[in-house]
């Protein structure tokens, strides 16, 4: 699929953000909270580890 035929829409607290896909497959922007679950999980695990010490 050509990049100009692809677009993602992220719906967050601040509203909708259109994210274009570049010719190389990269995303034009990365809004706060977009695919951040792994970061949240790591922060949670790090917090648990600190509390055990």
XYZ file of C-alpha atoms in Angstrom:
53
model
C 0.000 0.000 0.000
C 1.410 3.414 -0.863
C 2.153 5.619 2.137
C -0.179 8.354 0.882
C -3.088 5.896 1.193
C -2.457 5.138 4.877
C -3.318 7.238 7.911
C -3.817 6.436 11.581
C -6.113 8.298 13.939
C -5.332 8.429 17.636
C -8.169 9.428 19.947
C -6.817 10.693 23.234
C -7.966 12.950 26.031
C -7.023 16.056 24.034
C -8.942 14.922 20.950
C -8.112 13.266 17.661
C -4.631 13.313 16.132
C -4.017 12.250 12.531
C -0.748 10.355 12.120
C 0.601 10.000 8.601
C 2.813 7.148 7.450
C 5.966 8.222 5.589
C 7.317 6.511 2.480
C 9.759 4.576 4.692
C 6.949 3.373 6.975
C 7.758 5.717 9.867
C 5.044 7.646 11.682
C 4.843 11.431 11.263
C 4.148 12.000 14.965
C 3.947 10.050 18.189
C 1.299 11.602 20.488
C 1.544 11.330 24.272
C -0.002 8.001 25.293
C 0.226 6.405 21.821
C 1.300 2.756 22.238
C 2.800 3.496 25.653
C 1.683 0.354 27.477
C 5.181 -1.159 27.522
C 6.552 2.050 29.076
C 3.819 1.953 31.723
C 4.532 -1.701 32.478
C 8.278 -1.089 32.840
C 7.676 1.903 35.119
C 5.333 -0.186 37.240
C 7.859 -3.013 37.515
C 10.651 -0.583 38.377
C 8.475 0.943 41.096
C 7.743 -2.467 42.579
C 11.430 -3.309 42.608
C 12.316 -0.058 44.408
C 9.663 -0.638 47.078
C 11.047 -4.106 47.898
C 14.505 -2.772 48.787
